[in-house]
Coordinates of C-alpha atoms in Angstrom, one line a residue:
M733 CA 72.6 65.5 143.9
S734 CA 76.4 65.9 144.1
I735 CA 78.0 63.5 146.6
I736 CA 81.3 64.3 148.3
R737 CA 82.9 61.4 150.2
V738 CA 85.3 62.6 152.9
E739 CA 88.0 60.9 155.0
V740 CA 88.5 62.5 158.5
D741 CA 91.7 62.2 160.6
Y742 CA 91.6 63.3 164.3
Y743 CA 94.9 63.9 166.1
R744 CA 94.6 63.8 169.9
H745 CA 96.9 64.0 172.8
T746 CA 96.9 64.4 176.6
S747 CA 98.3 67.4 178.5
P748 CA 99.1 68.1 182.2
A749 CA 96.1 70.4 182.4
N750 CA 93.7 67.9 180.9
P751 CA 94.8 64.2 181.3
E752 CA 91.8 63.0 179.2
P753 CA 92.7 62.5 175.5
H754 CA 91.4 65.4 173.5
V755 CA 91.5 66.4 169.8
V756 CA 94.1 69.0 168.8
D757 CA 93.9 68.8 165.0
T758 CA 91.3 67.6 162.5
R759 CA 92.2 67.0 158.9
Q760 CA 89.7 66.2 156.1
K761 CA 90.6 64.7 152.8
I762 CA 88.2 64.4 149.8
A763 CA 88.2 60.8 148.8
D764 CA 85.7 61.0 145.9
V765 CA 83.3 63.4 144.2
I766 CA 80.2 62.2 142.3
P767 CA 78.8 65.1 140.3
G768 CA 75.0 65.7 140.3
G769 CA 74.7 66.8 136.7
A770 CA 73.2 70.0 135.1
C771 CA 70.9 72.2 137.1
L772 CA 67.2 71.4 136.7
T773 CA 65.9 74.9 137.7
P774 CA 68.3 77.6 136.6
V775 CA 67.8 81.1 138.1
T776 CA 67.9 84.4 136.2
V777 CA 69.9 87.1 138.0
R778 CA 70.3 90.7 137.0
S779 CA 72.9 93.3 137.7
G780 CA 72.4 96.7 136.0
D781 CA 71.5 96.0 132.4
T782 CA 73.2 92.6 132.4
T783 CA 71.1 89.4 132.7
R784 CA 72.5 85.9 133.3
T785 CA 71.1 82.5 133.9
I786 CA 73.0 80.5 136.5
A787 CA 72.6 77.2 138.4
C788 CA 70.3 77.5 141.4
G789 CA 73.1 76.0 143.5
R790 CA 75.1 79.2 143.0
H791 CA 72.3 81.5 144.2
E792 CA 69.6 79.8 146.2
P793 CA 69.8 78.4 149.8
A794 CA 70.1 74.7 150.2
S795 CA 66.3 74.3 150.9
R796 CA 65.4 75.8 147.5
Q797 CA 68.1 74.0 145.3
C798 CA 67.1 71.4 142.8
R799 CA 68.3 67.8 143.4
A800 CA 71.1 68.1 140.9
C801 CA 72.6 71.1 142.6
R802 CA 72.2 70.0 146.2
V803 CA 75.4 68.7 147.8
T804 CA 75.6 65.8 150.2
I805 CA 78.8 65.1 152.2
I806 CA 79.4 61.5 153.4
E807 CA 82.1 60.7 156.0
V808 CA 83.5 57.4 154.7
R809 CA 86.4 56.8 157.0
T810 CA 87.4 58.2 160.4
N811 CA 90.9 57.7 161.8
V812 CA 92.0 58.6 165.3
H813 CA 95.7 59.2 165.8
D814 CA 97.1 59.4 169.4
T815 CA 100.2 61.6 169.5
G816 CA 100.9 60.8 173.1
A817 CA 101.5 63.2 176.0
Y818 CA 102.2 66.8 175.4
A819 CA 105.7 67.8 176.7

């Protein structure tokens, strides 16, 4: 299983139409990637007379991928930045 660790920054402000602070921008940064390794159940695909074997993670939906190809995203840090009132 590949693990991707992500840091998320939320930028929020207030405006005359909505005095409650609300998010106006979200930025995500990849902090770390832990690879899952080689595919355990490769898939054979055909196009015309060409046949290739590829990793199941490139072809199958997530529910049918092997544990090496499946991707898990973990949010490791969340920052909220207040930009103040909108002018």
